[in-house]
XYZ file of C-alpha atoms in Angstrom:
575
model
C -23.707 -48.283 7.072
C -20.354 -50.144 6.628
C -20.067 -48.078 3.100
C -20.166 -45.012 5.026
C -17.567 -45.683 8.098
C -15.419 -46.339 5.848
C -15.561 -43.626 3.485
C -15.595 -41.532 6.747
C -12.145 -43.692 8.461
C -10.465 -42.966 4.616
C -10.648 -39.173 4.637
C -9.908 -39.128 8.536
C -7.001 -41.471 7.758
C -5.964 -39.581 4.455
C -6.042 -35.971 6.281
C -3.854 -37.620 9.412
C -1.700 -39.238 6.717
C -0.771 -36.149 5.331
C -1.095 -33.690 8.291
C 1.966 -36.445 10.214
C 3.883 -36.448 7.200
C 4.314 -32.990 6.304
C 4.586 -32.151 10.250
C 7.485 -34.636 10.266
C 8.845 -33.573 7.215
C 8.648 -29.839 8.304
C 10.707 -30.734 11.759
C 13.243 -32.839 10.072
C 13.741 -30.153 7.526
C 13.970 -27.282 9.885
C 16.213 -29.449 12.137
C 18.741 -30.038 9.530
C 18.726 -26.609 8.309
C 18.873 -25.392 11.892
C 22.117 -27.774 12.598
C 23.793 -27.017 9.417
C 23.799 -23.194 10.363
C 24.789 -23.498 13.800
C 28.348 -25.659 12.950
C 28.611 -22.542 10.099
C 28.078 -19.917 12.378
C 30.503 -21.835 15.023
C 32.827 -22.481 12.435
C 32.944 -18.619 11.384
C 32.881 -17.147 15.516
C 35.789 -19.739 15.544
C 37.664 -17.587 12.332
C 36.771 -14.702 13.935
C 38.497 -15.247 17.303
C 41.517 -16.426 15.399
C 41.938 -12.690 13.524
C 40.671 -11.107 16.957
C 43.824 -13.244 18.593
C 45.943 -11.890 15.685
C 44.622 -8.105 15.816
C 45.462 -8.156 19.371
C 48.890 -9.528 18.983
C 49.493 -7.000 16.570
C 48.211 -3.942 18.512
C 49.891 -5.519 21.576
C 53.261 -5.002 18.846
C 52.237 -1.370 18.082
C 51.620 -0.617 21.405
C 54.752 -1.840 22.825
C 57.025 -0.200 19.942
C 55.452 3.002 20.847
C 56.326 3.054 24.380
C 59.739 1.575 23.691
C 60.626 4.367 21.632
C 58.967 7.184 23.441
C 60.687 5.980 26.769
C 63.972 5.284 24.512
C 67.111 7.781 26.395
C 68.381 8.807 23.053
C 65.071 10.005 21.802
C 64.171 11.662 25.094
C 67.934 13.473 24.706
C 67.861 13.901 20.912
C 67.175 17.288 20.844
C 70.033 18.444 23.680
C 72.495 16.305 21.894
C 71.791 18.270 18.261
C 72.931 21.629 20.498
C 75.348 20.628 22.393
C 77.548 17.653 19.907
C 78.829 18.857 16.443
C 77.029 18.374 13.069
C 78.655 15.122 12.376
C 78.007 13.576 15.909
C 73.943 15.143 16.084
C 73.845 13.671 12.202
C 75.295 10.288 13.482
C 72.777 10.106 16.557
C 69.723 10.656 14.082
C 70.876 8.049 11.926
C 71.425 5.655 14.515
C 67.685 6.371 15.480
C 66.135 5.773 12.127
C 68.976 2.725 11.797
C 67.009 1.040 14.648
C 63.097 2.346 13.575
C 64.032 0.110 10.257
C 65.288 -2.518 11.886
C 61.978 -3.014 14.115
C 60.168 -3.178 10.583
C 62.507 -5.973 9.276
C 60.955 -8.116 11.933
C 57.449 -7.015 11.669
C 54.910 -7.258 8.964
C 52.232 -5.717 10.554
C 53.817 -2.064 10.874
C 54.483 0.132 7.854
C 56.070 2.664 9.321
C 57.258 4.232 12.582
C 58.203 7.807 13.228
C 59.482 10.225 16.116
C 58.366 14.005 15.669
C 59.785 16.689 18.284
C 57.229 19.645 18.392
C 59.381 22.407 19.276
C 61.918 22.070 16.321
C 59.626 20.326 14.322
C 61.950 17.627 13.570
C 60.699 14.926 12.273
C 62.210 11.022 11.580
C 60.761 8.156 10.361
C 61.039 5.190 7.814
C 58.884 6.902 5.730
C 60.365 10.011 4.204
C 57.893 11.310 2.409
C 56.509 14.588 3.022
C 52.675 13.479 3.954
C 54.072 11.212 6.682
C 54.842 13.872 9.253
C 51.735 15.683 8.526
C 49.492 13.337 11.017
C 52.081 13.573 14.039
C 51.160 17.240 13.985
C 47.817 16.602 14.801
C 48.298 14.280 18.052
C 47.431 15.825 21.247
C 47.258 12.291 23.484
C 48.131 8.936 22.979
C 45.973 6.334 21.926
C 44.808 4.621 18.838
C 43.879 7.094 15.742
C 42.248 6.979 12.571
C 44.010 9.078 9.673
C 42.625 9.023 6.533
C 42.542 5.115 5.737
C 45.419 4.245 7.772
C 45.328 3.197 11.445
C 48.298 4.667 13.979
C 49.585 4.125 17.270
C 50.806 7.546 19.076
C 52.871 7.039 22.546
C 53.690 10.583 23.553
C 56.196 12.169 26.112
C 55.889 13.260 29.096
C 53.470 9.821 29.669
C 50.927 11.697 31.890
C 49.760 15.531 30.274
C 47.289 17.814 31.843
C 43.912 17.224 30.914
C 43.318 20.226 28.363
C 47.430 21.335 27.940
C 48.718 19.577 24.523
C 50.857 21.731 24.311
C 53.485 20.309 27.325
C 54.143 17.297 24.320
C 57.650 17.351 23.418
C 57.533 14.592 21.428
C 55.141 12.208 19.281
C 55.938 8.097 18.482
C 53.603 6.689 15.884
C 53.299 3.756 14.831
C 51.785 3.182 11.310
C 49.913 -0.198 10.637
C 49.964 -1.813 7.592
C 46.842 -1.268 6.005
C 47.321 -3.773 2.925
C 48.263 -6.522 5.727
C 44.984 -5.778 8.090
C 42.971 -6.269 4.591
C 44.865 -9.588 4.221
C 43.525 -10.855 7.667
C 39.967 -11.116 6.122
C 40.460 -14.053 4.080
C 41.446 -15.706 7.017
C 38.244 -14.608 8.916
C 36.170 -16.262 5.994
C 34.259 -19.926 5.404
C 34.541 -20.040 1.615
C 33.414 -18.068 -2.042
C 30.267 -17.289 -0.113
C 31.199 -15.547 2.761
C 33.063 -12.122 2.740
C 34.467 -10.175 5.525
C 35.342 -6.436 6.235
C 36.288 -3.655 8.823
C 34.038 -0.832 9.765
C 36.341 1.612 11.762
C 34.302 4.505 13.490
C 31.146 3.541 11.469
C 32.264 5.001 8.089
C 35.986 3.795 7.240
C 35.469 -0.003 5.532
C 38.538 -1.752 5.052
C 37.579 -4.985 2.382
C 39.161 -6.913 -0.537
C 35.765 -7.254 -1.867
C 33.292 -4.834 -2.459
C 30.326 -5.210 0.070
C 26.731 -4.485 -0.419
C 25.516 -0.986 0.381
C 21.707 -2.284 1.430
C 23.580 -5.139 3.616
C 26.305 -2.714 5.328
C 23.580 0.058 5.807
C 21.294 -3.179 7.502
C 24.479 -3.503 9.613
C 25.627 -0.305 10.392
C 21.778 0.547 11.972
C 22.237 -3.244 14.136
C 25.551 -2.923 15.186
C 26.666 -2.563 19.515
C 30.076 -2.021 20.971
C 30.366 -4.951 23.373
C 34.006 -6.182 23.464
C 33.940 -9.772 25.118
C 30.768 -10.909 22.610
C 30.305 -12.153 19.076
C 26.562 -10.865 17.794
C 25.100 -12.292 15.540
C 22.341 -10.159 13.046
C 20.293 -12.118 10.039
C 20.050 -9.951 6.841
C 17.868 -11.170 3.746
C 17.327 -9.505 0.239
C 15.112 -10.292 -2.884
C 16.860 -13.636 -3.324
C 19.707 -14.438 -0.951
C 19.427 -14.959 2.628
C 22.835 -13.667 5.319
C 23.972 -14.264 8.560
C 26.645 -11.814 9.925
C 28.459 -11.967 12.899
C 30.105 -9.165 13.927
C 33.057 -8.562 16.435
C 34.325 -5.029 18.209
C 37.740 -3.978 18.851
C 37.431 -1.444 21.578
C 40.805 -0.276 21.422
C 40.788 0.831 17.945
C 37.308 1.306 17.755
C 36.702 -0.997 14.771
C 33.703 -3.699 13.801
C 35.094 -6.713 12.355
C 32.094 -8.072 10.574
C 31.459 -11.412 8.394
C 28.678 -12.226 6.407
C 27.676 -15.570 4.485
C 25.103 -16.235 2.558
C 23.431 -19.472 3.184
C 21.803 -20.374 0.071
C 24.641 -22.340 -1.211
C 24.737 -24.682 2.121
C 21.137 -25.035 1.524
C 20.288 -26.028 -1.420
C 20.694 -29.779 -0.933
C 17.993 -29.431 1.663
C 16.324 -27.097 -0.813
C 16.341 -29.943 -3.680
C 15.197 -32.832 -1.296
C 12.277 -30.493 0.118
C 10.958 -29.735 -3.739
C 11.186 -33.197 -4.782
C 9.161 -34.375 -1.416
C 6.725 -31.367 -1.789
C 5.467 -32.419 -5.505
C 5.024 -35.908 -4.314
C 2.943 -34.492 -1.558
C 1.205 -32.886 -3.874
C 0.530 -35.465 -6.329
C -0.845 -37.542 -3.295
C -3.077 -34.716 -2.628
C -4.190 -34.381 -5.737
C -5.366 -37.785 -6.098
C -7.207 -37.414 -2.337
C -8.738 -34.270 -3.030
C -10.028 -35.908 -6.351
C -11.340 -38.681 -4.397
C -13.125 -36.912 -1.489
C -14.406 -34.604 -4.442
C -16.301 -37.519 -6.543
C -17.863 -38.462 -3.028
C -19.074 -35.008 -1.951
C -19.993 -34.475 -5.705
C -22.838 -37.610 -5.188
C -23.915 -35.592 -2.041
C -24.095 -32.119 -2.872
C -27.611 -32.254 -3.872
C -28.557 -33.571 -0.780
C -26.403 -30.832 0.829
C -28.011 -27.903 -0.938
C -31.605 -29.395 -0.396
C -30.841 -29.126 3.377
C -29.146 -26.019 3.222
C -32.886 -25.127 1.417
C -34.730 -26.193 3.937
C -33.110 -24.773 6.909
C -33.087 -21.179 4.935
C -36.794 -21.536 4.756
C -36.906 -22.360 8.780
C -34.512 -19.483 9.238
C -37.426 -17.144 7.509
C -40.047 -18.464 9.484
C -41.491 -20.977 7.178
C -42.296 -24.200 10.315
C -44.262 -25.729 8.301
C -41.531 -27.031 5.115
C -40.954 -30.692 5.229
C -38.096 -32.612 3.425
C -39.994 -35.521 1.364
C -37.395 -36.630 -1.028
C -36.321 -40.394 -0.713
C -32.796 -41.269 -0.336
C -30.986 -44.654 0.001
C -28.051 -43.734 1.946
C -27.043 -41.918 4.858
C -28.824 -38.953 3.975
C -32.470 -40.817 4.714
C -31.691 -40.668 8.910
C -30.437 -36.969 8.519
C -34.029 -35.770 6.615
C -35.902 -37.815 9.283
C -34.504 -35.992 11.812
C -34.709 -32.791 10.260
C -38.589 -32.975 9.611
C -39.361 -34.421 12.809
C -37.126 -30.985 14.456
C -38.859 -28.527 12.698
C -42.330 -30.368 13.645
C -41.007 -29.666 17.475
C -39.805 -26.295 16.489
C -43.613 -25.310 15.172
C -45.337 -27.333 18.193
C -42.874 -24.757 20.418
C -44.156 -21.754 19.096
C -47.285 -22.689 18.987
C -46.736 -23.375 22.811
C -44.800 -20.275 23.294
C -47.043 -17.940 21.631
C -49.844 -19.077 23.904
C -47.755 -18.952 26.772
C -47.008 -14.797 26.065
C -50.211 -14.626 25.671
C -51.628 -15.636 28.845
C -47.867 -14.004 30.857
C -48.687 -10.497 29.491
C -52.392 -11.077 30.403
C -51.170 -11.732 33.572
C -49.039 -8.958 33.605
C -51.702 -6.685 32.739
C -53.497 -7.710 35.518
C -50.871 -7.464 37.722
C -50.397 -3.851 36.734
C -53.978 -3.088 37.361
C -54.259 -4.450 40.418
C -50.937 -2.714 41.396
C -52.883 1.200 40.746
C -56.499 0.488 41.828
C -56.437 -0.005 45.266
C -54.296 2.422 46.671
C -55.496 5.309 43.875
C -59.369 4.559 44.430
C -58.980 4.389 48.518
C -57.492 8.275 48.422
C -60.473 8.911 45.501
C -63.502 7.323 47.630
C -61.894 9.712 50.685
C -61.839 12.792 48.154
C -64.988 12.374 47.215
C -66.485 11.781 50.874
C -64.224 14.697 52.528
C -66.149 17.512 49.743
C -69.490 15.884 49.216
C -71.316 18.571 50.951
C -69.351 21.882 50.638
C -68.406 21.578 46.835
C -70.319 19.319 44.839
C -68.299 20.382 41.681
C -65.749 18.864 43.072
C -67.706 15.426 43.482
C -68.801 15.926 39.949
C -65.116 16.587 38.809
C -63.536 13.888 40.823
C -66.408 11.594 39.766
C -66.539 12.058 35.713
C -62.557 11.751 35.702
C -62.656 8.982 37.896
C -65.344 7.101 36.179
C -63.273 7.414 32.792
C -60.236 6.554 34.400
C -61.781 3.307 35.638
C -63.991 2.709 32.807
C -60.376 2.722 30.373
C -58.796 0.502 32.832
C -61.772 -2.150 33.379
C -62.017 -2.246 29.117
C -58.574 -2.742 28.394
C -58.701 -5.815 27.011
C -56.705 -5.167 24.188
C -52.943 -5.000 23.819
C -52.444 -2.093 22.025
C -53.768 1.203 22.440
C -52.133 4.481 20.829
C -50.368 7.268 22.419
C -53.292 9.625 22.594
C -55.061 7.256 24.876
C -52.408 6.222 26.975
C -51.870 10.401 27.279
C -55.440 10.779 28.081
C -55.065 8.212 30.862
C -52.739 9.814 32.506
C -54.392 13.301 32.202
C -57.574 11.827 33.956
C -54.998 11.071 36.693
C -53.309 14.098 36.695
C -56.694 15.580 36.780
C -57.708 13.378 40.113
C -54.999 14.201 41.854
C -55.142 17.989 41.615
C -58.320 17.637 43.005
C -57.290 16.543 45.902
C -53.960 18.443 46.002
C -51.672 21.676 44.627
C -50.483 20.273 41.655
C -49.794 21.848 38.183
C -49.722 19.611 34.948
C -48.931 19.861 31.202
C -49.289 17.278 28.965
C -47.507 17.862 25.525
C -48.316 15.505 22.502
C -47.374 16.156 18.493
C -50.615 15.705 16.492
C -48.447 13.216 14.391
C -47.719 10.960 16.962
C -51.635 10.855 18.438
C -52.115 7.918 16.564
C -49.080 5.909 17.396
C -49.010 2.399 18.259
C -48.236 1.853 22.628
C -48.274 -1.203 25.097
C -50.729 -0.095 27.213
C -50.122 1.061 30.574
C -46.690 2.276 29.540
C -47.307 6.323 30.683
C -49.256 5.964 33.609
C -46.798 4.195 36.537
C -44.110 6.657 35.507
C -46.873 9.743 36.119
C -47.556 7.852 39.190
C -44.199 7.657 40.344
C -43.365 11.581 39.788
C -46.359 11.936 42.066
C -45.771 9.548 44.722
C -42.169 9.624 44.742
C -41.121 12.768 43.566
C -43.524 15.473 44.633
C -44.904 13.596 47.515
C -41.389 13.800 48.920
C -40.396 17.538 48.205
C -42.379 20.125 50.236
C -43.635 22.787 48.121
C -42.863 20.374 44.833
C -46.017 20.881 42.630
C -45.100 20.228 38.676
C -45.212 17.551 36.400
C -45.004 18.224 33.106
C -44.941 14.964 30.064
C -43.583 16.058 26.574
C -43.421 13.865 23.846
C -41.150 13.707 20.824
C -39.524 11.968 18.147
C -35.801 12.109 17.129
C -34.818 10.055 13.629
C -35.969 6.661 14.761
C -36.643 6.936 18.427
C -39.758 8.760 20.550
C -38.804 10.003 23.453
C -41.681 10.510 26.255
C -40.189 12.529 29.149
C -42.023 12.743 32.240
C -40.738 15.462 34.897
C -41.209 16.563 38.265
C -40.105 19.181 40.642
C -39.946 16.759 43.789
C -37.600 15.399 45.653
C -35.177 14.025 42.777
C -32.524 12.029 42.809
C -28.259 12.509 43.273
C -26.134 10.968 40.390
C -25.143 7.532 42.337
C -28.652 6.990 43.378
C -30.007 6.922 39.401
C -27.108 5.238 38.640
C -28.674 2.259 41.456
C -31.716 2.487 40.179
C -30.693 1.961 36.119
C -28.785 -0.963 38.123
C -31.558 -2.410 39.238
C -33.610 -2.158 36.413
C -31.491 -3.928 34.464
C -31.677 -7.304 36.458
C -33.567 -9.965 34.730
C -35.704 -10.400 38.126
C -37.723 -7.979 39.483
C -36.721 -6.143 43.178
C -38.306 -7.449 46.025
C -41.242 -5.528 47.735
C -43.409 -3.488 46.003
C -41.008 -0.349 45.657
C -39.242 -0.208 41.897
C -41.846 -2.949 41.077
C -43.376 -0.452 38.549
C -40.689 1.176 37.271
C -38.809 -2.363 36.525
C -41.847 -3.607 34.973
C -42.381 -0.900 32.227
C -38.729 -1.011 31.723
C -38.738 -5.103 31.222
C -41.817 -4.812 28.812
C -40.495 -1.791 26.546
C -37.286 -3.973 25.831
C -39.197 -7.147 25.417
C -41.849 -4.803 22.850
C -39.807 -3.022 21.317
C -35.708 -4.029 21.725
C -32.816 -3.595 23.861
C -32.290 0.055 21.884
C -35.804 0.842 24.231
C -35.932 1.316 27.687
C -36.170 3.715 30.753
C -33.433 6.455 31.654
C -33.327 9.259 34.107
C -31.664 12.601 34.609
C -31.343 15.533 37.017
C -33.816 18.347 35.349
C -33.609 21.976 35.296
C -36.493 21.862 38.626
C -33.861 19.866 40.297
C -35.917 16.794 40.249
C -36.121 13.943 38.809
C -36.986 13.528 34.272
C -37.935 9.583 33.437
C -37.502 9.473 29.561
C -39.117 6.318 27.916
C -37.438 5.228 24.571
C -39.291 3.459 21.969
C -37.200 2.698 18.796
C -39.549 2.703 15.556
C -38.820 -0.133 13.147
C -37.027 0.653 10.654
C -38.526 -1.692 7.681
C -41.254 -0.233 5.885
C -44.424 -2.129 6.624
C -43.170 -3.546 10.124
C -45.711 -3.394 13.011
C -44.712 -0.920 16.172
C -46.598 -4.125 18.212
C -45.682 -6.832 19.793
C -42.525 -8.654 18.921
C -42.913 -12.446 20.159
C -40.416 -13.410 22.370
């Protein structure tokens, strides 16, 4: 006994041993790995509000040039000085304007170029005098930030305020040209180290970048990505072997994502060693557990699969097996107690088959008593009623009602077959159109004669249709029972042309059916009880159901599910 608690405390201990330590290990790990990435990811929103703070400084610089110029009195005048001064003075006044659009430059290394184009004459200055340059003043029809080709410009125009829909009142265009090589030059400062890399994505297509970025990552991006101004997002991206975070950062006036990404696996990898090192270690200790709790089970398996025997042979119905092997450990209690449950479990069913025995005797009884009195008072009255004026009808009455009785007083067996349960009922049937109008038809398969039936199945349903149904409907004078058999099921289907019922009214009564006690009073008694015994015969598949017929009264259909192993009985299943 002391052998086996502590065998039992050393797995228990061995399992919590290494359940706590990998659980600690796993927090401390995740932890670290969490901390490390948040100061990187501060670290890099931190580098990325620095180039914001210089992007805006800059565009503050482009914006302000632009206006200075546009608002400038000898660019507004330009063109009325070039008609009314001479060629050397208009010549002198358009030097003096690109003399002072070059000297803004010398004090700016943000701005490439700046340039002043007059629409009407299509004159056109700037520090840039090459051809191309004036080409995207032409274009401008409001000021604002613009996007030409894979430069970014600043266009101020004049008059300041134009007509919604009339370019055309421009007289003149200011643009200011950023430098492009300079904005690329920002990035490195946006950056942690070799592993990170930085870019920007102007109106989702235009990438500015020193580096060439990954097509799968900037797609990944591009699909993520959300113009909010005042917020640094932050979007996790991982391929076959590297794993990204990228924050990215919008510039609403120029309509540009400036976007980071770093890949982590190079921070990591410390943490990556130490968790390696401590997972083989874990798994050497596991090793040598697993090979310890395996040499213990391995001296118990035998006992194992003997019990796992034994209770297969109990499953199948065999009460009767015993365990009689000897053993000298722990295993001697457990076979005790096994033989001395399946001893109870045999003594129970011994008890319990008795006990069904002497219920459904009862319950036979019961039903008996439930259709003689009432059926053989309204007989005995028949019988007394036409003694003298038709004695056929005292010799009909008295032959159907003295094999109606003599089935019911000799039932002393549990099963009879369909063709006698049928036969029952016809006797009934029989009786009672005696005594009243009533048409019958009683429809049985020759194959099915024979079949197998709880007895008194038919008969309280017939009843029913009589007392309930046409007893209830003036003029009501059918009942018709057809039997048949679909695939695994046969279907008896009694029918009436009484009274009936209306949909939520069978839907009650299938309610009621279905309670494991039966109604109180006498009314539904019947019906319940056939119900109760063809799912405790037969299976929950069987049963009672009822529908609205073509008469417009009321069809009870009694389902019996056949077996569907060869060689099983249609009797009584024990339950």
């Amino acid at each position: 006994m002391i052998r086996k608690m502590y065998m039992k405390r050393f797995i228990y201990f061995f399992i919590f041993f290494l359940l706590l330590t990998l659980s600690l290990f796993f927090v401390m790990n995740r932890l670290s790995s969490k901390t490390l990435e948040e100061n990187l990811i501060a670290a890099s929103k931190n580098q990325l509000d620095y180039v914001k703070g210089i992007l805006d400084g800059i565009m503050y610089e482009a914006n302000m040039y632009g206006v200075q110029f546009a608002s400038d009195n000898d660019v507004r005048f330009y063109q009325r000085h070039v008609i009314e001064l001479s060629n050397y003075d208009s010549q002198m006044k358009k030097n003096d304007i690109v003399d002072r659009l070059k000297q803004t430059l010398l004090s700016s290394q943000s701005i490439e170029s700046i340039g002043i184009y007059w629409r009407s004459e299509e004159t056109f200055l700037s520090t840039n005098n090459t051809r191309e340059a004036k080409l995207p003043f032409m274009e401008v029809h409001q000021r604002g930030w613009q996007t030409v080709g894979d430069s970014l410009y600043y266009f101020a125009v004049y008059p300041y305020i134009q007509k919604p829909g009339h370019p055309e009142s421009i007289q003149y265009v200011v643009g200011v040209k950023l430098n492009t090589n300079y904005l690329k030059s920002l990035l490195k400062k946006a950056v942690n180290n070799d592993s990170s890399n930085a870019f920007f994505l102007v109106n989702h297509h235009l990438l500015w970048s020193e580096e060439e970025v990954d097509g799968d990552l900037l797609k990944a991006v591009t699909d993520l990505l959300s113009p909010q101004p005042d917020a640094t997002l932050k979007f996790d991206y991982h391929n076959n072997s590297d794993d990204y975070y990228v924050l990215s950062r919008f510039i609403e006036p120029i309509d540009t994502y400036l976007i980071t990404y770093t890949r982590t696996n190079d921070f990591l990898q410390p943490l990556d060693r130490s968790r390696k090192v401590f997972l083989i270690s874990i798994l050497a200790v596991l090793t040598l557990g697993l090979f310890v709790i395996f040499t213990f089970y391995r001296n118990y398996y035998r006992n194992i699969r003997l019990m796992g025997k034994k209770f297969l042979q109990v499953e199948q119905g065999n009460h009767s097996t015993r365990i009689t092997e000897n053993s000298d450990n722990e295993f001697y209690s457990l076979f005790r107690s096994f033989n001395h449950m399946v001893a109870e479990i045999q003594g129970l069913f011994v008890s319990l088959k008795t006990e069904t025995e002497l219920r459904r005797s009862a319950e036979m009884k019961q039903l008996q008593a439930q259709i003689n009195p009432h059926f053989l008072y309204n007989s005995l009255f028949f019988i007394m009623s036409v003694a003298r004026n038709s004695p056929d009808a005292v010799m009909q009455m008295s032959k159907h009602l003295a094999e109606y009785y003599r089935y019911l007083t000799k039932l002393d067996r549990h099963e009879v077959t369909l063709s006698s349960e049928l036969q029952l009922a016809e006797h009934f049937l029989a009786i009672m159109a005696l005594s009243k109008r009533i048409e019958y038809r009683i429809d049985l398969p020759a194959e099915l004669a024979s079949f197998p039936l709880m007895p008194l199945m038919i008969q309280p349903v017939v009843e029913n249709a009589i007392q309930h149904g046409i007893e209830g409907q003036q003029g009501a004078h059918r009942v018709t029972v057809d039997v048949k058999q679909t695939e695994a099921v046969i279907v008896i289907k009694v029918s009436d042309d009484g009274k009936g019922l209306q949909p939520d009214e069978i839907r009650r009564l299938e309610a009621r059916l279905e309670h494991e006690n039966p109604p109180e009073g006498s009314r539904g008694l019947g019906l319940w009880n056939v119900n109760r015994r063809l799912k405790n015969t037969y299976g929950e598949l069987s049963g009672l159901q009822f529908s609205v017929n073509d008469w417009g009264g009321l069809s009870v259909l009694l389902f019996i599910r056949i077996p569907a192993e060869k060689g099983e009985d249609y009797a009584i299943v024990n339950r």
